[in-house]
Structures are given as structure tokens and as C-alpha cells.
Short mmCIF file of C-alpha atoms in Angstrom, two decimals:
data_model
loop_
_atom_site.label_atom_id
_atom_site.label_comp_id
_atom_site.label_asym_id
_atom_site.label_seq_id
_atom_site.Cartn_x
_atom_site.Cartn_y
_atom_site.Cartn_z
CA MET J 29 64.61 80.20 173.00
CA SER J 30 65.30 76.45 171.49
CA ILE J 31 65.62 73.95 173.98
CA LEU J 32 69.57 73.54 172.87
CA PHE J 33 70.16 77.20 173.65
CA SER J 34 68.64 76.68 177.20
CA LYS J 35 70.71 73.58 177.92
CA LYS J 36 73.92 75.51 176.75
CA ILE J 37 73.00 78.12 179.05
CA SER J 38 72.21 75.90 181.95
CA PHE J 39 75.37 73.96 181.63
CA THR J 40 77.39 77.31 181.37
CA VAL J 41 75.92 78.51 184.51
CA SER J 42 76.24 75.27 186.56
CA PHE J 43 80.02 75.34 185.34
CA ALA J 44 80.70 78.61 186.25
CA THR J 45 78.78 77.92 189.73
CA LEU J 46 80.97 75.13 190.39
CA LEU J 47 83.95 76.93 189.57
CA LEU J 48 83.37 80.00 192.03
CA PHE J 49 82.33 77.72 194.76
CA GLY J 50 85.65 75.92 193.80
CA LEU J 51 87.61 78.95 193.87
CA ALA J 52 86.16 80.05 196.97
CA ASN J 53 86.28 76.94 199.08
CA ASN J 54 90.43 76.72 198.01
CA HIS J 55 90.63 80.68 199.13
CA LEU J 56 88.99 80.24 202.41
CA SER J 57 90.90 77.05 203.14
CA SER J 58 93.87 78.98 202.60
CA GLN J 59 92.82 81.60 204.89
CA SER J 60 91.89 79.22 207.72
CA LYS J 61 95.29 78.10 208.22
CA THR J 62 96.34 81.66 209.30
CA LYS J 63 93.24 82.49 211.25
CA GLN J 64 92.25 82.24 214.88
CA LEU J 65 89.70 79.57 215.70
CA THR J 66 87.37 82.79 216.81
CA GLN J 67 87.24 83.60 213.14
CA GLN J 68 85.83 80.32 212.28
CA HIS J 69 81.94 81.59 212.87
CA GLN J 70 82.32 84.38 210.23
CA THR J 71 79.15 84.51 207.92
CA VAL J 72 80.27 84.42 203.92
CA GLN J 73 77.38 86.21 202.52
CA ASN J 74 76.68 86.04 198.85
CA VAL J 75 77.50 88.43 196.16
CA SER J 76 74.04 90.14 194.87
CA PHE J 77 72.99 90.13 191.35
CA THR J 78 69.76 92.17 191.67
CA GLN J 79 69.66 95.42 191.11
CA GLN J 80 67.44 96.04 194.13
CA GLU J 81 69.29 94.71 196.81
CA LYS J 82 71.78 96.52 198.30
CA PRO J 83 75.78 95.20 198.66
CA LEU J 84 76.26 92.77 201.24
CA THR J 85 79.49 92.76 203.82
CA GLN J 86 81.38 90.15 203.69
CA THR J 87 84.26 89.07 205.96
CA GLY J 88 85.76 86.04 204.70
CA ILE J 89 86.40 86.64 201.28
CA SER J 90 89.20 89.32 200.09
CA LEU J 91 88.84 91.92 197.42
CA PRO J 92 91.02 89.97 194.52
CA PHE J 93 88.60 87.08 194.71
CA ILE J 94 85.70 89.07 194.24
CA GLN J 95 87.09 90.85 191.55
CA SER J 96 87.98 87.77 189.88
CA ALA J 97 84.54 86.11 190.29
CA GLN J 98 82.95 89.23 189.14
CA ILE J 99 85.16 89.41 185.83
CA LEU J 100 84.32 85.68 185.22
CA ALA J 101 80.72 86.09 185.63
CA THR J 102 80.55 89.24 183.57
CA SER J 103 82.44 87.66 180.61
CA LEU J 104 80.08 84.59 180.89
CA LEU J 105 77.04 86.83 180.29
CA ASN J 106 78.93 88.81 177.70
CA LEU J 107 80.11 85.60 175.69
CA LEU J 108 76.25 84.24 175.92
CA SER J 109 75.11 87.54 174.71
CA ALA J 110 77.60 87.89 171.79
CA GLN J 111 77.97 84.66 170.23
CA GLN J 112 74.17 83.36 170.81
CA GLY J 113 72.30 86.55 169.98
CA PHE J 114 71.04 86.42 173.45
CA GLU J 115 68.77 88.94 173.35
CA ARG J 116 67.43 89.45 177.35
CA ASP J 117 68.12 92.99 178.20
CA PHE J 118 70.92 92.89 180.93
CA SER J 119 71.25 96.69 181.53
CA GLN J 120 69.36 96.31 184.90
CA GLN J 121 71.50 93.44 186.01
CA LYS J 122 74.69 94.26 188.35
CA ILE J 123 77.13 92.64 190.14
CA TYR J 124 77.77 94.30 193.69
CA PRO J 125 81.17 93.85 195.57
CA SER J 126 80.99 93.46 199.39
CA GLY J 127 82.56 95.53 201.69
CA GLN J 128 82.20 99.14 202.90
CA ASN J 129 84.82 100.58 201.21
CA LEU J 130 84.82 98.79 198.15
CA ILE J 131 83.57 100.41 194.45
CA SER J 132 81.16 98.50 192.30
CA ALA J 133 83.37 96.63 189.59
CA SER J 134 80.81 96.46 187.07
CA THR J 135 79.96 99.80 184.89
CA SER J 136 79.24 97.90 181.89
CA TYR J 137 76.13 98.50 180.32
CA ALA J 138 74.06 96.63 177.52
CA VAL J 139 73.00 98.77 174.58
CA ILE J 140 69.70 97.70 173.31
CA ASP J 141 67.76 98.79 169.99
CA GLU J 142 64.31 99.52 169.65
CA LEU J 143 62.97 96.33 169.77
CA LYS J 144 64.90 95.80 173.30
CA LYS J 145 67.49 93.38 171.42
CA TYR J 146 70.79 93.71 172.89
CA LYS J 147 73.34 95.35 170.39
CA PHE J 148 76.88 95.91 172.24
CA SER J 149 78.12 96.39 175.95
CA VAL J 150 80.14 99.74 176.65
CA ASN J 151 81.37 101.23 179.88
CA GLY J 152 79.75 104.26 181.50
CA SER J 153 82.89 105.88 181.98
CA GLN J 154 83.53 105.99 178.07
CA VAL J 155 80.78 108.23 177.42
CA PHE J 156 79.92 110.18 180.84
CA ASN J 157 82.31 111.91 183.32
CA VAL J 158 81.94 114.92 185.44
CA GLY J 159 82.12 118.18 183.79
CA LYS J 160 81.74 122.07 183.99
CA LEU J 161 79.87 124.45 182.21
CA PRO J 162 82.07 127.57 180.71
CA ALA J 163 81.29 131.01 181.47
CA ALA J 164 79.00 131.90 178.86
CA LYS J 165 75.20 132.99 178.90
CA ILE J 166 72.83 129.94 177.96
CA ASN J 167 70.85 130.29 175.28
CA PHE J 168 66.92 129.36 174.86
CA ASN J 169 63.49 130.78 174.84
CA GLN J 170 62.31 130.82 178.27
CA LYS J 171 58.58 130.49 177.65
CA ASP J 172 59.16 127.36 175.06
CA LEU J 173 61.44 125.94 177.61
CA LEU J 174 58.97 125.72 180.26
CA SER J 175 56.65 124.44 177.85
CA VAL J 176 58.71 121.65 176.97
CA LEU J 177 59.85 120.71 180.32
CA SER J 178 56.37 120.92 181.47
CA ASN J 179 54.99 118.50 179.02
CA THR J 180 57.75 116.24 179.46
CA ARG J 181 57.15 116.07 183.51
CA LYS J 182 53.64 115.82 183.02
CA TYR J 183 54.02 112.67 180.43
CA TYR J 184 56.16 111.09 183.24
CA GLN J 185 52.89 111.53 185.76
CA ASP J 186 50.32 110.45 183.31
CA TYR J 187 51.88 107.65 181.47
CA SER J 188 54.64 105.60 182.90
CA THR J 189 52.42 103.03 183.70
CA GLN J 190 51.65 102.45 180.20
CA ASP J 191 55.04 103.04 179.15
CA PRO J 192 57.36 101.44 181.35
CA ASP J 193 60.21 102.57 178.57
CA ILE J 194 60.66 105.85 180.28
CA LEU J 195 61.54 103.99 183.80
CA ARG J 196 64.58 102.81 182.15
CA THR J 197 67.55 104.25 184.07
CA GLY J 198 69.89 103.40 180.84
CA LEU J 199 73.35 104.27 180.53
CA LEU J 200 73.45 106.80 183.20
CA GLU J 201 72.70 104.28 185.96
CA THR J 202 76.57 103.37 185.65
CA LYS J 203 77.06 106.87 186.91
CA GLY J 204 74.54 106.24 189.80
CA VAL J 205 71.62 108.65 188.13
CA THR J 206 68.09 107.50 188.77
CA VAL J 207 64.61 108.07 187.28
CA GLU J 208 64.13 110.30 190.50
CA ASP J 209 66.90 112.19 189.67
CA VAL J 210 65.37 113.01 186.31
CA LEU J 211 62.05 114.42 187.63
CA LYS J 212 63.84 116.25 190.62
CA THR J 213 65.56 118.21 187.79
CA LEU J 214 62.75 118.60 185.69
CA ASP J 215 60.50 119.95 188.85
CA PHE J 216 63.13 122.25 190.09
CA MET J 217 63.83 124.04 186.36
CA ILE J 218 60.29 124.08 186.14
CA ALA J 219 59.76 126.01 189.48
CA VAL J 220 62.52 128.22 188.68
CA LEU J 221 61.61 129.26 185.03
CA LYS J 222 57.95 129.91 186.53
CA GLU J 223 59.41 132.24 189.16
CA ASP J 224 61.52 133.81 186.82
CA ILE J 225 59.15 134.55 184.07
CA ALA J 226 56.45 135.92 186.60
CA ASN J 227 59.23 138.06 187.92
CA ARG J 228 59.95 139.31 184.44
CA ARG J 229 63.77 138.59 184.68
CA THR J 230 66.15 136.75 182.64
CA THR J 231 66.11 133.36 184.09
CA ARG J 232 68.93 132.03 186.31
CA LEU J 233 68.94 129.03 184.04
CA GLN J 234 70.77 131.03 181.51
CA ASP J 235 73.59 131.70 184.19
CA PRO J 236 76.27 129.18 183.99
CA ASN J 237 77.47 130.11 187.62
CA PHE J 238 73.64 129.07 188.86
CA ILE J 239 73.94 126.15 186.66
CA ASN J 240 77.38 124.90 188.28
CA ALA J 241 76.28 125.52 191.72
CA ASN J 242 72.85 123.80 191.64
CA PHE J 243 73.29 121.00 189.13
CA LYS J 244 75.71 117.82 188.60
CA VAL J 245 77.31 118.58 185.29
CA ILE J 246 78.00 115.55 183.22
CA LYS J 247 79.99 115.63 180.14
CA TRP J 248 78.62 113.46 177.56
CA SER J 249 81.38 112.27 175.19
CA ALA J 250 80.44 110.49 171.84
CA TYR J 251 80.76 106.72 171.54
CA ASN J 252 80.29 105.74 167.95
CA PRO J 253 81.37 102.02 167.50
CA LYS J 254 81.70 102.51 163.79
CA SER J 255 84.20 105.77 164.46
CA ARG J 256 85.87 105.39 167.41
CA ASN J 257 87.70 108.79 167.01
CA GLN J 258 84.65 110.78 167.49
CA GLN J 259 84.50 112.54 170.72
CA GLN J 260 81.92 115.10 170.31
CA LEU J 261 78.13 114.84 169.59
CA ARG J 262 76.99 114.77 166.22
CA ILE J 263 74.14 117.58 166.08
CA THR J 264 71.97 116.94 163.26
CA LYS J 265 68.95 119.34 162.51
CA TYR J 266 64.96 118.65 161.70
CA ALA J 267 62.41 120.70 161.14
CA VAL J 268 58.78 120.91 160.37
CA PHE J 269 58.25 122.03 156.83
CA THR J 270 55.06 123.53 155.13
CA HIS J 271 53.68 121.71 152.09
CA VAL J 272 50.72 122.33 149.86
CA GLY J 273 48.69 119.15 149.84
CA SER J 274 45.11 118.11 148.94
CA GLN J 275 42.59 116.50 150.74
CA LYS J 276 41.70 114.39 147.02
CA LYS J 277 44.37 112.35 144.98
CA THR J 278 45.44 114.50 142.08
CA SER J 279 47.96 114.19 139.32
CA THR J 280 50.26 116.53 141.68
CA PHE J 281 49.38 115.40 144.63
CA ASN J 282 49.06 111.72 144.63
CA ILE J 283 50.96 110.09 147.47
CA PRO J 284 48.60 109.57 150.20
CA ILE J 285 49.41 109.68 154.21
CA TYR J 286 47.15 107.31 155.92
CA SER J 287 45.80 106.81 159.28
CA LEU J 288 44.86 103.55 160.81
CA LYS J 289 41.43 102.37 161.87
CA ASP J 290 41.51 101.62 165.55
CA ASN J 291 39.20 98.83 165.22
CA LEU J 292 41.03 97.30 162.51
CA ALA J 293 44.41 97.67 163.59
CA ILE J 294 44.20 94.93 166.59
CA ASP J 295 46.00 92.25 164.73
CA LYS J 296 48.35 94.68 163.38
CA PHE J 297 48.11 93.48 159.71
CA TYR J 298 49.97 96.88 159.03
CA THR J 299 53.00 95.56 160.04
CA ARG J 300 53.09 93.05 156.67
CA TYR J 301 53.84 95.51 154.48
CA THR J 302 56.74 97.51 153.44
CA LYS J 303 56.44 101.51 152.29
CA GLN J 304 56.86 100.13 148.77
CA ASP J 305 53.96 97.88 149.17
CA VAL J 306 51.58 100.55 150.50
CA LEU J 307 52.65 102.87 147.68
CA SER J 308 51.60 100.22 145.18
CA GLY J 309 48.21 100.72 146.13
CA ILE J 310 47.13 98.25 148.40
CA TYR J 311 45.18 100.80 150.30
CA GLU J 312 43.37 102.29 147.31
CA PRO J 313 40.31 101.07 145.67
CA GLY J 314 40.55 97.63 144.31
CA GLY J 315 43.77 96.80 146.76
CA LYS J 316 43.68 93.94 148.79
CA GLU J 317 43.38 96.06 151.99
CA PHE J 318 41.32 98.82 150.71
CA GLY J 319 38.97 99.98 153.81
CA LYS J 320 41.44 99.49 156.49
CA VAL J 321 42.99 103.12 156.55
CA GLU J 322 41.88 106.25 156.04
CA PRO J 323 44.00 108.56 153.81
CA LEU J 324 44.35 112.05 155.69
CA ALA J 325 45.85 113.98 152.60
CA TYR J 326 48.00 113.60 149.34
CA LEU J 327 51.44 114.91 149.01
CA THR J 328 54.20 115.18 146.29
CA ARG J 329 56.72 112.30 146.59
CA ASN J 330 59.17 114.75 148.15
CA GLY J 331 56.62 116.20 150.72
CA PHE J 332 55.79 112.63 151.36
CA GLU J 333 59.54 111.60 152.17
CA GLU J 334 60.14 114.57 154.17
CA ALA J 335 56.74 113.86 156.25
CA LEU J 336 58.29 110.14 156.89
CA MET J 337 61.84 111.65 157.98
CA GLU J 338 60.60 114.18 160.26
CA GLY J 339 57.84 112.76 161.82
CA THR J 340 55.53 116.07 161.19
CA ILE J 341 54.39 118.02 158.54
CA LEU J 342 52.24 121.15 158.36
CA ILE J 343 50.30 120.74 155.37
CA LYS J 344 48.05 124.00 153.72
CA PHE J 345 45.01 122.67 151.39
CA PRO J 346 43.46 124.94 148.49
CA ASP J 347 40.72 125.58 150.57
CA GLY J 348 42.69 127.96 152.96
CA THR J 349 42.92 125.38 155.67
CA GLN J 350 45.84 123.83 157.20
CA GLY J 351 46.72 120.98 159.99
CA TYR J 352 49.47 119.30 161.47
CA PHE J 353 50.04 115.73 160.93
CA ASN J 354 51.99 113.42 163.05
CA VAL J 355 53.31 110.18 162.65
CA ASP J 356 51.29 107.57 164.82
CA ARG J 357 52.29 103.95 164.34
CA SER J 358 55.35 102.44 161.88
CA ASN J 359 55.04 98.95 160.14
CA GLU J 360 57.87 98.11 162.71
CA MET J 361 60.56 97.49 160.02
CA PRO J 362 63.70 98.92 160.94
CA TYR J 363 65.51 102.21 159.41
CA VAL J 364 68.48 101.30 157.70
CA ARG J 365 71.19 103.70 158.08
CA GLY J 366 73.10 104.67 154.81
CA LEU J 367 70.06 103.66 152.70
CA LYS J 368 68.46 106.32 150.41
CA ALA J 369 65.07 107.14 151.84
CA THR J 370 62.94 105.92 148.74
CA ALA J 371 64.34 102.47 149.43
CA GLN J 372 63.60 102.30 153.15
CA LYS J 373 60.95 99.66 153.97
CA ARG J 374 59.56 101.68 157.12
CA TYR J 375 56.59 103.09 156.62
CA TRP J 376 54.85 105.33 159.36
CA TYR J 377 51.14 106.03 159.61
CA PHE J 378 49.52 109.80 160.49
CA ARG J 379 47.42 111.20 162.92
CA LYS J 380 46.28 114.90 162.62
CA VAL J 381 47.62 116.67 165.76
CA ASP J 382 46.99 120.14 167.24
CA ALA J 383 50.86 120.94 167.88
CA ILE J 384 54.13 119.62 166.76
CA LYS J 385 54.50 116.50 168.68
CA GLY J 386 57.62 114.52 170.09
CA TYR J 387 58.05 111.15 171.89
CA GLY J 388 54.71 109.44 173.08
CA TYR J 389 54.04 105.51 173.52
CA LYS J 390 50.84 106.31 171.55
CA ILE J 391 49.62 109.48 169.29
CA ASP J 392 47.08 110.59 171.96
CA ALA J 393 50.09 110.81 174.50
CA LYS J 394 52.74 112.23 172.47
CA ILE J 395 54.39 115.24 174.14
CA SER J 396 53.97 118.48 172.64
CA ILE J 397 56.96 120.28 171.67
CA LYS J 398 59.02 123.54 170.57
CA PRO J 399 61.33 124.06 168.26
CA GLY J 400 65.09 125.73 169.69
CA VAL J 401 64.35 123.97 173.16
CA THR J 402 64.04 119.99 172.00
CA PHE J 403 66.36 117.30 170.96
CA ALA J 404 65.48 114.04 169.64
CA GLY J 405 67.53 111.14 170.99
CA ASP J 406 67.72 107.80 172.29
CA VAL J 407 65.01 107.43 174.58
CA LEU J 408 65.78 103.73 175.47
CA ASN J 409 69.69 104.04 176.39
CA ILE J 410 69.96 107.81 177.22
CA GLY J 411 66.52 108.61 178.51
CA LEU J 412 63.53 111.26 178.04
CA GLY J 413 63.85 114.26 179.72
CA LYS J 414 67.11 114.80 179.97
CA VAL J 415 68.47 118.37 179.95
CA ILE J 416 70.98 118.85 177.47
CA VAL J 417 73.52 122.08 176.96
CA LEU J 418 75.20 121.81 173.73
CA GLU J 419 78.66 124.15 173.82
CA HIS J 420 80.49 125.16 170.28
CA ASN J 421 82.10 127.93 168.95
CA VAL J 422 81.31 130.96 166.72
CA SER J 423 83.89 133.30 165.46
CA GLY J 424 86.08 132.27 168.47
CA ARG J 425 83.09 132.74 171.15
CA LYS J 426 81.72 130.10 173.23
CA GLN J 427 78.07 129.51 172.74
CA LEU J 428 75.82 127.45 175.37
CA GLN J 429 72.38 125.99 174.15
CA MET J 430 69.95 124.32 176.19
CA GLY J 431 67.16 121.83 175.58
CA VAL J 432 65.54 118.68 176.29
CA ILE J 433 65.16 115.04 174.95
CA ALA J 434 61.73 115.01 174.04
CA ASP J 435 61.28 113.30 171.20
CA THR J 436 62.89 110.31 169.28
CA GLY J 437 63.50 108.55 165.80
CA GLY J 438 64.40 105.42 164.35
CA ALA J 439 67.76 106.72 163.92
CA PHE J 440 68.61 106.94 167.60
CA LEU J 441 67.85 103.48 168.82
CA PRO J 442 70.62 103.00 169.46
CA ASN J 443 72.61 106.06 169.13
CA LEU J 444 75.20 107.26 172.03
CA HIS J 445 76.74 109.78 169.40
CA GLN J 446 74.15 112.03 168.02
CA LEU J 447 71.46 114.52 168.80
CA ASP J 448 68.53 115.65 166.42
CA PHE J 449 67.79 119.65 167.27
CA LEU J 450 64.09 120.86 166.20
CA ALA J 451 65.13 123.82 164.19
CA GLY J 452 61.57 125.26 163.31
CA ILE J 453 58.86 125.44 160.98
CA PHE J 454 60.19 126.36 157.53
CA GLN J 455 58.55 127.10 153.93
CA ASN J 456 61.08 124.75 152.34
CA GLN J 457 64.63 123.11 152.43
CA LYS J 458 66.27 126.43 151.51
CA ASP J 459 65.18 128.63 154.07
CA PHE J 460 65.98 125.66 156.42
CA GLY J 461 69.38 125.27 155.24
CA GLN J 462 69.82 129.01 155.80
CA HIS J 463 68.60 128.96 159.12
CA ILE J 464 71.02 126.15 160.47
CA GLY J 465 74.14 127.60 158.76
CA ASN J 466 75.20 129.12 161.85
CA LEU J 467 74.38 126.17 163.94
CA PRO J 468 77.13 123.34 164.96
CA ASP J 469 77.64 119.95 163.05
CA TYR J 470 79.36 118.98 166.15
CA ALA J 471 79.54 120.02 169.80
CA THR J 472 80.60 119.33 173.22
CA ALA J 473 77.48 118.07 175.04
CA TYR J 474 76.51 118.35 179.15
CA ILE J 475 73.67 116.68 180.88
CA LEU J 476 72.47 118.77 183.95
CA LEU J 477 70.84 116.92 187.00
CA LYS J 478 69.76 118.80 190.13
CA LYS J 479 72.25 118.22 193.44
#
């Protein structure tokens, strides 16, 4: 932050402080003329700006003044953020009104991107409201859902210290939702599924009446700054594709996927190079960075682009072996929406893995996920482990589909209007297209939280 910008902030905050105190003094002065002397010793307490502090009781300031002060303070913060590119994350800062019967006046949330930079602000009520599931059976594979729920819960247990991003309350904080609520939801669903599976019965989680009775159902309305008329969430689909590859470079399989060598990646040299730089041969013999990465396999250009887009690929080799390969670390260059895949500068380095992998702060910690019950979404602003139910119509009949946000991607940071559904493992795009033909492009979405 420059010295000049710091001075601007200091001046603005000082001015705001003087103005607020001036308003307070004038307001209290007018009140004192009509109050009894016994009221002169009442204490005026400060309005808390910190999430951890509870609202304080004020006896000398009226509700109109509190609301005016809050509007002024919030406007100043938003003005600084919008005009100066102020990149602090305001999502954890709240202005709490005082008084036992007052409602929090600050429901605005600052949406951030994957680099934690401020993008825009949104009111929580524009996105989330109380809902109720319709009377239709909820579809999902019981064992697969249990697996993803359990793996996601274990990620919280094992990596919350190393990955503080998952402890962000995000936009749902404006509705009073905490990380503890998310964990309680995961724990309850895991327990119900284990009990129902052990008793060889259809799980109660497929019964909308059970869900409505035991969960808060929050309707998620799409918020798309570029398309304000969008109400339902856009539901895209992703998959793991099977491709033939080679462990050696050939005329057909000539596009490498690389793995970073941990001992050489400390200085993050790989963030200096675009996808085009990598494909130009900088890591191949004779290239200026030769020896700093390890080639894992070679693909066609089409297979390579799909691997980057989908995050995971299943490669079958000529010797009859096969393996999953998952994205590990990127060059930290942003994904540009609307730009064709071959022109994107973002590049991903891979690792060989033992299953389809979703979200994780490093490759060895990534969540193992299953098709049909996994969504990729905005982990920073919506949150990891949110249980989603989609509602859509097929031939006039309501269909409900349940899954978990256990994956993410560059297209979802930030993104309050879209989810990506893991559809399955496919041989080619034709098979994939036929499978997703009955899946919705848009759907009404609900988030479930244990009561």
C-alpha cells in the first residue's frame, strides 16, 4: 500500500470519525433537554466493528442515528474499496447495531477472487432465502454420497489449520450460518447414511419430508453481475475422460503433462511461465528450464486441453497399464472467461493419484470424490462441504438431485450463479454428451443445514 493511499485512508477515516462524533453530540444534546437528570449518568457504548464482539446495549443513541452511522460507515468502506482497488477482505467485518430488539443492519458481503482480492459486494438476501423442498424423492447413490461426505468431513478435521480458507463463513454468514453448522450437517448426514446402509434400507435422506423436518432449507438464487435476470443456477457438467497416452513422446502423443519437483519448486519459478511458454519446450532437452520438472505422460493436444479443463484424466498406456492424473499446482495465472482454451495462459502441473480428486490445498490432501454426488463450486464465497439439492423438471415431473461442494476451479472464483456437476468417467465427448442429455442446464438450488 502506497504512502499516499495510506494518507487518504487516514484522512477519510479521521473525517468520518469526527463527523460521527459530531452527529452523536448533537443528537445527545437535543435529547438531554427533554430527559430527566436521573438519566444523565447513562452510559453510551461503542458500536462494535469486530465479528467476535457481541452487540452492545446503547441507552443514549436512537435507532435512526445508529442506522445513519452504519450507512455512512459502510458507504465509506465501499467507496474506498471500489475507487482505490482496496484489496482487504471485508467479508469478516460487520457493523452491529445495539439494543435488544434491533436487527443487524449490515448484510452486505464483499465477494473475493482466488487471490483474495475484492471483486464486488452483494446483499445476502439477494442470494439466500428460506426455502422448502418439494414432495419428490431425492436422487443419489447412497454409498457414493457417504464417501464424499466422509472425505470432506475428514478434510476439515485434518487440514483446517493448514488451509484456513475452509474456515471462511462466506456469504452465508449474512444468514447467520457458521462453519460449525456445516460440520454439524456433515456429521448428521454421515450418521444417518451409515445407519440406513447398515440396516439395508433406503436412506431417510432421500425423503423430502425428513429433510424439511430436520434441516434448514436455504434457497439459492443465482447472482450474476453480468446477467441480472438469471434466477436459477447454471448447471455445467464435467467429467473424467479416458485417453490413450504414451510414457514417451511420439509423433501422435507429443504434448506433455508435467509434475513439479518439490525440491526445485520452492522459489515458484513455474509462476513465470504461461501455458504457451511451457508448450514451446522450456522444460524439454535444450530448454532453459530443463530438469526442473518431470514428464508424467504425453497426450494429444485435445487430450491435454481436456485434462487442464477437467482437472483429472484417466490415461491408458500401450503396455496395458492405466492411471489417474490430477492437477497439482498452477502457474497462478487467472482463467479468463470467454477466451478459448488454447489461448488461456493458465497452466496446471499434475501428479499421479489413486482416485478422482476434488478440492485440496495440496495434491496429497485433495478430497477423493465420486461422480453423481459431487459439485465444483465457489469454495471461498459459498464454502466447502455445502450440501446441495437441485430441483428441475423432466417431462413435467419434479426431479431432485443431492450432492456436495467438494471441488472447485478457476471458473468458480468468484461465482455465485453456477455449479459444475461431476457426471462420470467417459470414453469420449459423444458418450459424455449422451449421458448429460437429461440433466438440466439450469436448476433451482437449495443448501441444507442441520437444524
